Coordinates of C-alpha atoms and ligand atoms in Angstrom, one line a residue:
M160 CA 0.1 -0.3 -0.4
E161 CA 2.3 1.9 1.2
A162 CA 4.7 1.6 -2.0
R163 CA 1.3 2.4 -4.2
V164 CA 1.1 6.1 -3.0
I165 CA 4.3 6.8 -3.2
A166 CA 4.1 5.7 -6.3
E167 CA 1.0 7.8 -7.2
E168 CA 2.7 10.6 -6.0
D169 CA 6.2 10.8 -8.3
R170 CA 3.4 10.0 -11.2
L171 CA 1.1 13.0 -11.1
G172 CA 3.6 14.8 -9.0
E173 CA 4.4 15.9 -5.5
L174 CA 0.5 15.5 -4.5
P175 CA -0.2 17.0 -1.1
A176 CA -0.5 13.8 1.2
E177 CA -4.8 15.0 2.5
L178 CA -5.3 15.2 -1.0
K179 CA -5.0 12.2 -2.2
D180 CA -7.3 10.3 -3.9
P181 CA -10.8 12.5 -3.2
G182 CA -12.2 11.4 -6.0
G183 CA -12.1 7.6 -5.9
S184 CA -14.2 8.4 -3.0
S185 CA -16.5 11.2 -4.2
A186 CA -20.5 9.9 -3.8
A187 CA -22.8 9.8 -6.7
G188 CA -25.2 12.4 -5.4
P189 CA -28.2 13.7 -7.9
V190 CA -25.2 17.0 -8.2
Q191 CA -22.0 16.3 -9.5
R192 CA -18.2 17.9 -9.1
I193 CA -17.7 17.5 -13.6
L194 CA -14.2 18.8 -14.3
Y195 CA -15.1 19.7 -18.2
V196 CA -11.4 19.5 -20.1
T197 CA -11.3 20.7 -23.4
S198 CA -8.9 22.4 -26.5
E199 CA -11.1 24.7 -27.6
M200 CA -13.9 26.8 -25.6
T201 CA -15.3 29.9 -28.7
D202 CA -15.6 32.2 -25.8
Y203 CA -11.4 32.4 -26.8
V204 CA -10.5 30.5 -29.3
K205 CA -12.4 28.4 -31.8
A206 CA -11.5 25.3 -34.4
G207 CA -14.2 24.1 -35.4
G208 CA -17.6 22.8 -33.5
L209 CA -15.5 21.6 -30.8
G210 CA -15.3 25.4 -30.0
D211 CA -18.8 25.4 -30.6
V212 CA -19.8 22.3 -27.7
S213 CA -17.6 23.9 -25.2
A214 CA -18.8 27.0 -25.0
A215 CA -22.5 25.8 -24.7
L216 CA -22.8 22.5 -23.7
P217 CA -20.9 23.0 -19.9
R218 CA -23.3 26.4 -19.6
S219 CA -26.7 23.8 -20.5
L220 CA -25.3 20.8 -18.1
G221 CA -24.0 23.5 -15.2
Q222 CA -28.7 23.8 -14.5
L223 CA -27.8 20.6 -13.5
H224 CA -24.8 19.6 -12.0
D225 CA -21.3 21.9 -10.4
V226 CA -19.6 22.1 -14.1
R227 CA -16.3 23.9 -14.3
V228 CA -13.8 23.9 -17.8
L229 CA -10.3 23.8 -17.6
I230 CA -8.5 25.0 -21.0
P231 CA -5.1 25.2 -22.1
G232 CA -3.9 28.8 -21.3
Y233 CA -3.0 30.0 -25.1
R234 CA -2.0 33.4 -26.1
Q235 CA -6.1 33.9 -27.3
V236 CA -7.3 33.7 -24.1
L237 CA -4.9 35.6 -21.8
A238 CA -5.5 38.6 -24.6
V239 CA -9.2 38.0 -23.3
E240 CA -8.5 38.2 -19.9
E241 CA -5.7 40.1 -18.0
D242 CA -5.2 39.6 -15.1
I243 CA -6.0 35.8 -14.6
P244 CA -5.5 35.2 -11.0
V245 CA -3.9 31.6 -9.9
V246 CA -5.8 30.1 -7.6
A247 CA -3.2 27.1 -7.7
R248 CA -0.1 25.4 -8.8
L249 CA 0.2 22.2 -10.4
P250 CA 4.0 20.1 -10.2
A251 CA 6.0 19.1 -12.5
A252 CA 6.1 15.2 -13.7
H253 CA 8.4 13.3 -15.9
G254 CA 8.8 15.2 -18.5
L255 CA 6.0 17.9 -17.7
P256 CA 6.5 20.9 -17.1
A257 CA 4.8 22.4 -13.9
C258 CA 2.5 24.9 -13.9
E259 CA 0.1 27.6 -12.0
L260 CA -3.5 27.2 -12.4
G261 CA -5.6 30.5 -13.3
R262 CA -9.3 30.6 -12.5
I263 CA -11.7 33.0 -14.6
D264 CA -15.4 33.1 -13.7
C265 CA -17.8 34.4 -16.5
A266 CA -20.3 36.7 -16.2
D267 CA -23.0 34.0 -16.8
G268 CA -21.3 31.9 -13.6
L269 CA -19.7 30.1 -15.5
T270 CA -15.8 29.0 -13.7
V271 CA -13.3 28.0 -16.0
Y272 CA -9.9 26.7 -14.6
V273 CA -7.1 28.0 -17.6
I274 CA -3.7 26.2 -17.5
L275 CA -0.6 28.7 -16.9
C276 CA 2.6 27.8 -19.2
P277 CA 3.1 30.2 -20.9
E278 CA 6.1 28.3 -22.9
L279 CA 3.7 25.5 -24.1
Y280 CA 1.0 28.3 -24.7
D281 CA 1.6 30.9 -25.1
R282 CA 2.2 31.5 -29.0
E283 CA 0.9 33.1 -32.4
G284 CA -1.2 30.2 -33.8
S285 CA -4.5 28.1 -33.0
P286 CA -4.7 25.6 -30.4
Y287 CA -2.7 23.2 -33.0
G288 CA -0.5 24.4 -34.6
D289 CA 1.4 27.5 -36.4
E290 CA 0.2 30.3 -38.3
S291 CA 1.0 28.6 -41.6
G292 CA -1.3 25.5 -40.0
T293 CA 1.7 23.3 -39.4
D294 CA 1.0 20.7 -35.5
W295 CA 3.7 22.8 -33.0
A296 CA 6.3 19.5 -32.3
D297 CA 6.3 19.8 -29.4
N298 CA 1.3 19.0 -29.1
D299 CA 2.5 15.6 -27.1
I300 CA 3.7 17.3 -24.3
R301 CA 1.5 20.9 -25.2
F302 CA -1.6 18.2 -23.9
A303 CA -0.3 15.4 -22.2
R304 CA 0.7 18.3 -19.7
L305 CA -3.7 19.1 -20.3
G306 CA -5.2 15.5 -19.8
L307 CA -2.5 15.5 -16.1
A308 CA -3.7 18.6 -14.7
A309 CA -6.9 17.1 -15.5
A310 CA -6.1 14.3 -12.8
Q311 CA -3.9 15.7 -10.9
I312 CA -6.9 18.8 -9.9
A313 CA -9.2 15.5 -10.3
A314 CA -7.3 13.6 -6.9
G315 CA -6.6 17.0 -5.5
V316 CA -4.4 19.9 -5.3
R317 CA -3.3 22.5 -2.2
D318 CA -5.8 25.7 -1.6
L319 CA -7.9 24.3 -4.8
D320 CA -11.6 24.1 -2.3
W321 CA -12.7 22.5 -5.5
T322 CA -11.8 18.2 -6.8
P323 CA -14.6 16.8 -9.8
S324 CA -16.1 13.7 -9.3
L325 CA -15.9 12.4 -12.7
L326 CA -14.1 14.7 -15.6
H327 CA -15.6 14.6 -18.8
L328 CA -13.0 14.7 -21.6
N329 CA -13.0 15.6 -25.0
D330 CA -11.1 14.4 -28.4
W331 CA -7.0 13.0 -28.5
P332 CA -6.2 16.5 -27.0
S333 CA -7.5 16.3 -22.9
A334 CA -7.5 12.4 -24.0
L335 CA -4.7 11.1 -22.0
G336 CA -6.7 12.2 -18.9
S337 CA -8.5 9.0 -17.9
A338 CA -5.2 6.7 -18.1
Y339 CA -3.5 9.2 -15.8
V340 CA -5.9 8.8 -13.4
A341 CA -5.8 5.0 -13.8
W342 CA -1.8 5.3 -13.8
A343 CA -2.0 6.6 -10.7
G344 CA -4.3 4.0 -9.2
M345 CA -7.2 6.4 -8.8
T346 CA -10.8 5.4 -9.4
T347 CA -12.1 8.6 -10.4
P348 CA -14.3 8.0 -13.5
S349 CA -14.2 9.8 -16.4
V350 CA -16.3 10.5 -19.9
L351 CA -14.1 10.3 -23.4
T352 CA -16.7 12.8 -25.5
I353 CA -15.0 11.6 -29.5
H354 CA -16.1 14.5 -32.1
N355 CA -13.7 13.0 -34.9
L356 CA -12.6 9.2 -34.4
A357 CA -9.8 10.7 -38.3
Y358 CA -7.6 12.7 -35.3
Q359 CA -5.9 10.3 -33.0
G360 CA -3.0 12.2 -31.4
L361 CA -0.2 9.5 -32.4
F362 CA 3.4 10.2 -31.1
E363 CA 6.5 8.5 -31.3
P364 CA 7.6 5.8 -29.3
S365 CA 10.3 7.9 -27.6
R366 CA 8.1 9.9 -26.3
L367 CA 6.8 8.0 -24.1
R368 CA 9.2 7.9 -20.7
S369 CA 9.1 12.1 -21.1
L370 CA 5.2 11.8 -21.4
G371 CA 4.8 8.8 -18.0
V372 CA 3.1 6.4 -19.8
P373 CA 4.0 3.2 -17.9
D374 CA 5.8 0.7 -20.7
S375 CA 3.7 -1.7 -19.2
A376 CA 0.5 0.3 -20.8
F377 CA 2.6 0.1 -24.6
G378 CA 0.8 -2.1 -26.0
V379 CA -2.6 -4.1 -28.6
E380 CA -4.3 -4.4 -24.5
G381 CA -3.5 -0.6 -23.4
V382 CA -2.2 2.8 -25.6
E383 CA -0.2 1.7 -28.6
F384 CA -1.9 1.7 -32.5
Y385 CA 0.5 0.2 -34.7
G386 CA 3.6 1.0 -32.8
K387 CA 2.6 4.8 -32.2
L388 CA 1.3 5.8 -29.0
S389 CA -1.9 6.8 -29.7
F390 CA -3.4 9.8 -27.6
L391 CA -6.9 9.0 -28.1
K392 CA -6.9 5.7 -28.3
A393 CA -5.8 5.5 -24.4
G394 CA -8.8 7.4 -23.8
I395 CA -11.3 4.5 -25.3
V396 CA -9.3 2.5 -22.7
Y397 CA -9.4 4.0 -19.9
A398 CA -12.4 6.0 -19.7
S399 CA -15.2 4.9 -18.2
H400 CA -18.0 5.9 -20.6
V401 CA -17.3 7.3 -24.5
T402 CA -20.4 9.1 -26.1
T403 CA -19.7 10.4 -29.4
V404 CA -21.9 14.3 -31.1
S405 CA -24.6 11.7 -32.5
E406 CA -26.8 8.5 -32.5
T407 CA -25.4 7.5 -36.1
Y408 CA -21.7 8.2 -36.0
A409 CA -21.7 6.2 -33.0
R410 CA -23.0 2.9 -34.9
E411 CA -20.7 3.9 -38.0
I412 CA -17.7 3.9 -35.8
T413 CA -18.0 0.3 -35.5
T414 CA -17.2 -0.2 -38.9
P415 CA -14.5 -0.9 -40.6
E416 CA -15.2 1.6 -43.3
Y417 CA -16.5 4.7 -40.7
G418 CA -13.7 3.3 -37.8
C419 CA -10.5 4.5 -37.9
G420 CA -8.9 1.3 -37.2
L421 CA -11.1 1.5 -33.7
D422 CA -14.2 -0.1 -34.9
G423 CA -13.2 -3.4 -32.9
L424 CA -12.5 -1.7 -29.8
L425 CA -15.5 0.2 -30.1
R426 CA -17.3 -2.8 -30.7
K427 CA -16.0 -4.3 -27.4
L428 CA -17.6 -1.1 -25.4
D429 CA -20.1 -0.5 -27.8
G430 CA -21.8 -4.8 -26.5
E431 CA -20.4 -2.8 -22.8
G432 CA -23.0 -0.8 -23.1
R433 CA -20.0 1.8 -23.2
L434 CA -20.0 3.6 -25.5
T435 CA -23.4 6.1 -26.1
G436 CA -24.5 8.4 -29.4
I437 CA -25.4 11.9 -28.3
L438 CA -26.7 14.6 -30.2
N439 CA -25.6 18.1 -29.8
G440 CA -27.5 20.9 -29.7
I441 CA -26.7 24.6 -31.3
D442 CA -27.3 27.7 -29.0
E443 CA -29.8 30.2 -28.3
S444 CA -27.4 33.2 -30.8
W445 CA -28.4 31.9 -33.6
D446 CA -31.2 33.7 -34.1
P447 CA -31.8 35.5 -37.7
R448 CA -34.6 38.1 -35.4
T449 CA -32.1 39.0 -32.9
D450 CA -28.5 38.2 -34.8
S451 CA -26.5 40.8 -34.6
H452 CA -24.3 40.7 -36.6
L453 CA -26.8 40.6 -40.0
E454 CA -27.5 43.6 -41.4
S455 CA -30.8 42.7 -42.0
P456 CA -32.4 40.4 -38.7
F457 CA -35.2 39.0 -39.8
A458 CA -38.2 36.5 -38.9
P459 CA -38.7 32.9 -39.4
N460 CA -42.2 34.0 -42.3
D461 CA -39.9 37.3 -43.3
F462 CA -39.1 35.5 -46.7
K463 CA -38.1 39.4 -48.3
G464 CA -36.0 39.9 -44.9
K465 CA -34.1 36.8 -45.7
K466 CA -33.3 38.4 -49.5
A467 CA -31.7 41.2 -48.3
N468 CA -29.3 39.3 -46.8
A469 CA -28.6 37.2 -49.5
D470 CA -28.4 40.8 -51.4
E471 CA -25.4 41.8 -49.2
V472 CA -23.8 38.0 -49.1
R473 CA -23.6 38.8 -52.9
R474 CA -22.5 42.5 -52.6
D475 CA -20.0 41.1 -50.1
F476 CA -18.7 38.1 -52.3
G477 CA -19.0 40.7 -55.9
L478 CA -21.1 38.8 -57.3
A479 CA -23.7 39.8 -59.5
V480 CA -27.6 40.8 -59.1
S481 CA -29.6 37.3 -60.2
R482 CA -32.7 35.5 -58.8
G483 CA -31.0 32.7 -58.8
P484 CA -30.8 30.1 -55.7
L485 CA -27.7 31.1 -54.1
F486 CA -25.0 27.9 -52.3
A487 CA -23.0 28.7 -49.4
V488 CA -20.1 26.8 -48.8
V489 CA -19.0 27.2 -44.5
S490 CA -16.3 24.7 -43.7
R491 CA -13.1 23.0 -43.3
L492 CA -11.3 22.4 -46.1
V493 CA -10.6 19.1 -45.9
H494 CA -11.5 15.7 -47.8
Q495 CA -14.0 15.3 -44.2
K496 CA -16.2 17.6 -45.7
G497 CA -16.1 16.4 -49.5
V498 CA -14.6 19.7 -50.4
D499 CA -13.8 17.7 -53.6
L500 CA -17.2 16.5 -54.5
T501 CA -18.3 20.8 -54.1
I502 CA -16.1 22.3 -56.5
E503 CA -16.7 19.6 -59.1
S504 CA -20.7 20.3 -59.3
T505 CA -20.5 24.0 -58.8
E506 CA -20.1 24.6 -62.6
T507 CA -23.5 22.1 -62.6
I508 CA -24.6 24.5 -60.0
V509 CA -23.2 27.7 -61.7
R510 CA -25.2 25.7 -65.2
Q511 CA -28.6 25.5 -63.6
G512 CA -27.9 29.6 -63.0
G513 CA -27.3 29.1 -59.7
Q514 CA -24.0 31.4 -57.6
V515 CA -21.7 29.5 -54.6
V516 CA -20.1 31.8 -52.1
V517 CA -17.3 29.9 -50.5
T518 CA -15.6 30.6 -47.3
G519 CA -13.7 28.3 -45.5
R520 CA -9.8 27.2 -45.1
G521 CA -7.6 24.7 -45.1
E522 CA -5.6 21.3 -47.4
D523 CA -3.9 24.0 -48.9
R524 CA -4.4 21.8 -52.2
F525 CA -8.1 23.1 -52.0
E526 CA -7.8 26.4 -51.0
R527 CA -6.6 27.0 -54.0
A528 CA -8.5 24.8 -56.0
M529 CA -11.4 26.9 -55.1
E530 CA -10.0 30.2 -55.9
R531 CA -9.8 28.9 -59.0
L532 CA -12.9 28.5 -59.2
A533 CA -13.8 32.3 -58.4
S534 CA -11.5 33.3 -61.6
R535 CA -13.5 31.4 -63.9
Y536 CA -17.0 32.2 -62.5
P537 CA -16.6 35.8 -61.2
G538 CA -19.7 37.1 -60.9
Q539 CA -20.8 33.8 -60.2
V540 CA -18.5 31.9 -57.2
G541 CA -17.3 34.2 -54.4
V542 CA -14.3 32.6 -52.3
R543 CA -13.3 34.2 -48.9
I544 CA -9.9 31.9 -47.4
G545 CA -10.2 32.1 -44.2
F546 CA -12.2 31.9 -41.0
E547 CA -14.4 34.9 -39.8
E548 CA -17.4 33.6 -37.7
P549 CA -19.5 37.6 -38.4
M550 CA -18.7 36.4 -42.3
A551 CA -20.4 32.4 -41.9
R552 CA -23.7 34.3 -39.9
R553 CA -24.1 36.1 -42.7
M554 CA -23.5 33.5 -45.5
F555 CA -26.3 31.2 -43.8
A556 CA -28.9 33.6 -43.4
G557 CA -28.1 34.9 -47.2
S558 CA -27.9 31.5 -48.6
D559 CA -30.5 29.7 -49.7
F560 CA -29.4 26.2 -50.0
L561 CA -25.3 25.1 -47.5
L562 CA -23.3 22.6 -49.7
M563 CA -22.5 20.3 -47.4
P564 CA -21.3 16.7 -48.9
S565 CA -19.1 15.2 -45.7
R566 CA -17.9 11.9 -46.5
F567 CA -18.3 11.1 -42.8
E568 CA -19.2 14.0 -40.2
P569 CA -19.6 12.8 -36.4
C570 CA -22.5 16.1 -35.6
G571 CA -22.1 19.2 -37.9
L572 CA -23.3 21.9 -36.7
S573 CA -23.3 24.5 -40.0
Q574 CA -26.0 22.1 -41.3
M575 CA -28.3 22.7 -38.1
Y576 CA -26.7 27.0 -38.3
A577 CA -27.9 26.6 -42.4
Q578 CA -31.5 25.2 -41.2
R579 CA -31.5 28.0 -38.5
M580 CA -31.2 31.1 -40.6
G581 CA -33.8 29.1 -43.6
S582 CA -30.3 27.8 -45.0
L583 CA -31.7 24.2 -46.8
P584 CA -28.4 22.0 -46.5
I585 CA -27.7 19.6 -48.8
A586 CA -25.5 16.8 -47.4
R587 CA -24.8 13.5 -47.8
A588 CA -27.1 11.1 -45.5
T589 CA -23.9 10.3 -42.6
G590 CA -23.2 10.4 -39.3
G591 CA -25.6 13.5 -38.0
L592 CA -25.9 15.3 -40.9
A593 CA -28.2 12.3 -41.6
D594 CA -30.2 12.8 -37.8
T595 CA -30.7 16.2 -37.9
I596 CA -32.4 16.5 -41.6
K597 CA -35.1 15.0 -43.0
D598 CA -35.0 14.8 -46.4
G599 CA -37.3 16.3 -48.9
V600 CA -38.5 18.6 -45.4
T601 CA -35.6 20.2 -43.7
G602 CA -33.5 19.9 -46.7
F603 CA -31.5 17.4 -49.3
L604 CA -29.4 14.1 -48.5
F605 CA -27.7 11.2 -51.0
R606 CA -25.9 7.9 -50.2
D607 CA -23.5 8.1 -52.1
P608 CA -20.2 10.1 -52.0
S609 CA -20.1 10.0 -55.7
L610 CA -20.9 13.3 -57.6
G611 CA -23.6 12.3 -59.7
A612 CA -25.6 11.5 -56.3
M613 CA -25.1 14.8 -54.9
L614 CA -25.9 16.1 -58.6
S615 CA -29.2 14.7 -57.8
A616 CA -30.2 16.5 -54.6
I617 CA -28.6 19.5 -55.7
Y618 CA -31.3 19.2 -59.1
R619 CA -33.6 18.6 -56.3
A620 CA -33.2 21.5 -54.5
V621 CA -33.2 23.9 -58.0
D622 CA -36.5 22.6 -58.6
A623 CA -38.0 23.3 -54.3
F624 CA -36.3 26.8 -55.7
G625 CA -38.5 27.4 -58.9
S626 CA -41.3 26.4 -56.3
R627 CA -41.5 29.4 -53.7
R628 CA -44.3 27.8 -52.3
K629 CA -42.4 24.4 -51.4
L630 CA -38.8 26.1 -50.7
N631 CA -41.1 27.9 -47.7
A632 CA -42.6 25.3 -46.0
M633 CA -39.2 24.1 -45.9
R634 CA -37.2 27.3 -45.1
R635 CA -40.2 27.3 -42.3
A636 CA -39.9 23.1 -40.9
A637 CA -36.2 24.1 -41.1
M638 CA -36.6 27.2 -39.2
S639 CA -38.4 25.5 -36.2
E640 CA -36.6 22.3 -35.8
P641 CA -35.9 21.6 -32.2
Y642 CA -32.2 22.7 -31.5
G643 CA -31.0 23.3 -27.6
W644 CA -28.8 21.9 -25.6
T645 CA -31.1 21.4 -22.6
R646 CA -31.8 17.7 -24.3
S647 CA -28.0 16.8 -24.3
A648 CA -27.0 17.6 -21.6
A649 CA -30.3 15.5 -20.0
G650 CA -28.3 12.4 -22.0
Y651 CA -25.0 13.8 -20.7
S652 CA -26.2 13.9 -17.2
S653 CA -27.6 10.2 -17.8
V654 CA -24.5 9.2 -18.7
Y655 CA -22.4 10.7 -15.6
D656 CA -24.4 8.9 -13.1
R657 CA -23.7 5.7 -15.1
A658 CA -20.1 5.9 -14.9
L659 CA -20.8 6.8 -11.5
A660 CA -21.9 3.6 -10.6
G661 CA -20.2 2.0 -12.0
P662 CA -16.1 1.2 -11.5
A663 CA -13.8 1.9 -13.7
P664 CA -12.7 -0.1 -17.0
Ligands
ADP285 P1 -16.3 20.7 -37.7 O1 -16.1 20.7 -36.1 O2 -16.2 19.3 -38.7 O3 -15.4 21.8 -38.5 P2 -18.5 21.9 -37.8 O4 -20.0 22.1 -38.8 O5 -19.0 20.9 -36.2 O6 -17.4 21.0 -38.4 O7 -18.8 23.2 -36.8 C1 -17.9 23.6 -37.5 C2 -17.8 25.3 -37.4 O8 -17.0 26.2 -37.5 C3 -19.4 25.9 -37.5 O9 -19.6 26.5 -36.5 C4 -18.8 26.4 -38.8 O10 -19.8 27.5 -39.2 C5 -17.7 27.3 -38.0 N1 -16.7 27.2 -39.7 C6 -16.3 26.3 -40.2 N2 -15.5 26.8 -40.9 C7 -14.9 28.0 -40.7 C8 -14.6 29.3 -41.4 N3 -13.9 29.4 -43.0 N4 -14.9 31.4 -41.3 C9 -15.8 31.4 -39.6 N5 -16.9 30.2 -39.6 C10 -16.2 28.6 -40.5
GLC286 C1 -15.9 17.9 -34.7 C2 -16.8 17.4 -36.2 C3 -17.7 17.7 -36.3 C4 -18.6 18.3 -34.9 C5 -17.9 19.0 -33.7 C6 -18.0 19.3 -32.4 O1 -14.9 18.9 -35.7 O2 -16.4 16.7 -36.8 O3 -18.6 16.1 -37.5 O4 -20.0 18.7 -35.3 O5 -16.7 18.5 -34.1 O6 -18.9 17.6 -31.7

């Protein structure tokens, strides 16, 4: 016993003796203490949907539980919040540096803990890479530090009057949290939400020592993935429960086609009742009546108001005046999003009298191809390479259709934002797209990831555009879809109950 305690201290850094392993003794009461661990939060920085979810879900869950967020102290956080008070110190462990823990009390009552470690996080760029999009070379250390901080907080930290009864981890950057808990012999339960299985956080085994991964854990039953260390697999192996962001995606990832090499493990989890799909929601800021980013706010029945937004978007993108349909693309420009299909379909759209506006950022080849389309179809195709949320909002509000031919889509928020703004998504029937779009009612779905299948959905959309009655009925149906966070929060709450009731694996 003595030896085990010393080993725990060693692994998590020097723990104060009186605070050892309080997580293990947490009682499952109606209000749980949840530490929501994330690498993005739209209040400060967002690379995709995870930022939006991390800003909204903890706030909604806060109605049911004592939820606090843990994020790295990126430059963007330090820029928004001056003089963050330090509330605790987290010791160094293995090759991971010591750091300070800051506390932000948001105006709406949410508590956000920030890992203050300038050498790892205070940099110009995104959470994951530099301005040119190249991943930071020390991402293993940066995000192992995030997971370790979560485990250290779960173990109890001197001067911090709060210990979580459960860790809620998100995607590979925080996934190692559950492994550090297990390797320290603690029993704090954890829930891992997979927002995207395709990003796994794979690193060379030469890094194991400095990250504090025990040799015994580096095998197929543990954190090894074809000779590499996989942060995401570690999370899946050690978390009490795994969730994904839609029900369809939860089923899809148990198949070889969508399982990214982890489908066997995920099937096992599913068989044990430890894999659950919970659909994301969207927050109330997505409302065309009140959105301050829109020059012409409009009510769900006011389609003239919607048209004013279309005219503004056309002007913004330098498009010709037109009475034809306006198609929007608001997307990371990556293979996942079926960008190649969008590019191939543009010629047909323009021939049908449609126009296309694109805002996106991502792989160089797709950015260039989009720019070529704009110069090939001046006045009909407008492209902005970049990431600008106000522009994205105006595009959802002004467009008639959103193109989202994703090859896979764990949930997808853009299609829900578009629907709320009266723009009908044209999307592949996969993951969250299949769960949020009713074909021919609130959007258009197609099955095969092929140009032919996408074009047939586009033809159906153009047909609907030709019939005002049909178009407006579909817009009304899309705008009144009851997306919100309450239902998702209830889903997470029952997953927390199960994780707190059962033993960690
Ligand atoms: P993912 O997280 O896979 O990128 P989601 O649909 O869940 O896909 O979330 C993407 C989020 O990022 C949405 O809020 C979308 O509006 C936004 N977004 C994507 N690309 C851009 C862009 N270029 N400019 C502004 N917002 C963008
Ligand atoms: C990921 C997925 C996207 C999902 C988002 C938020 O980025 O690609 O489908 O909506 O996470 O959960």
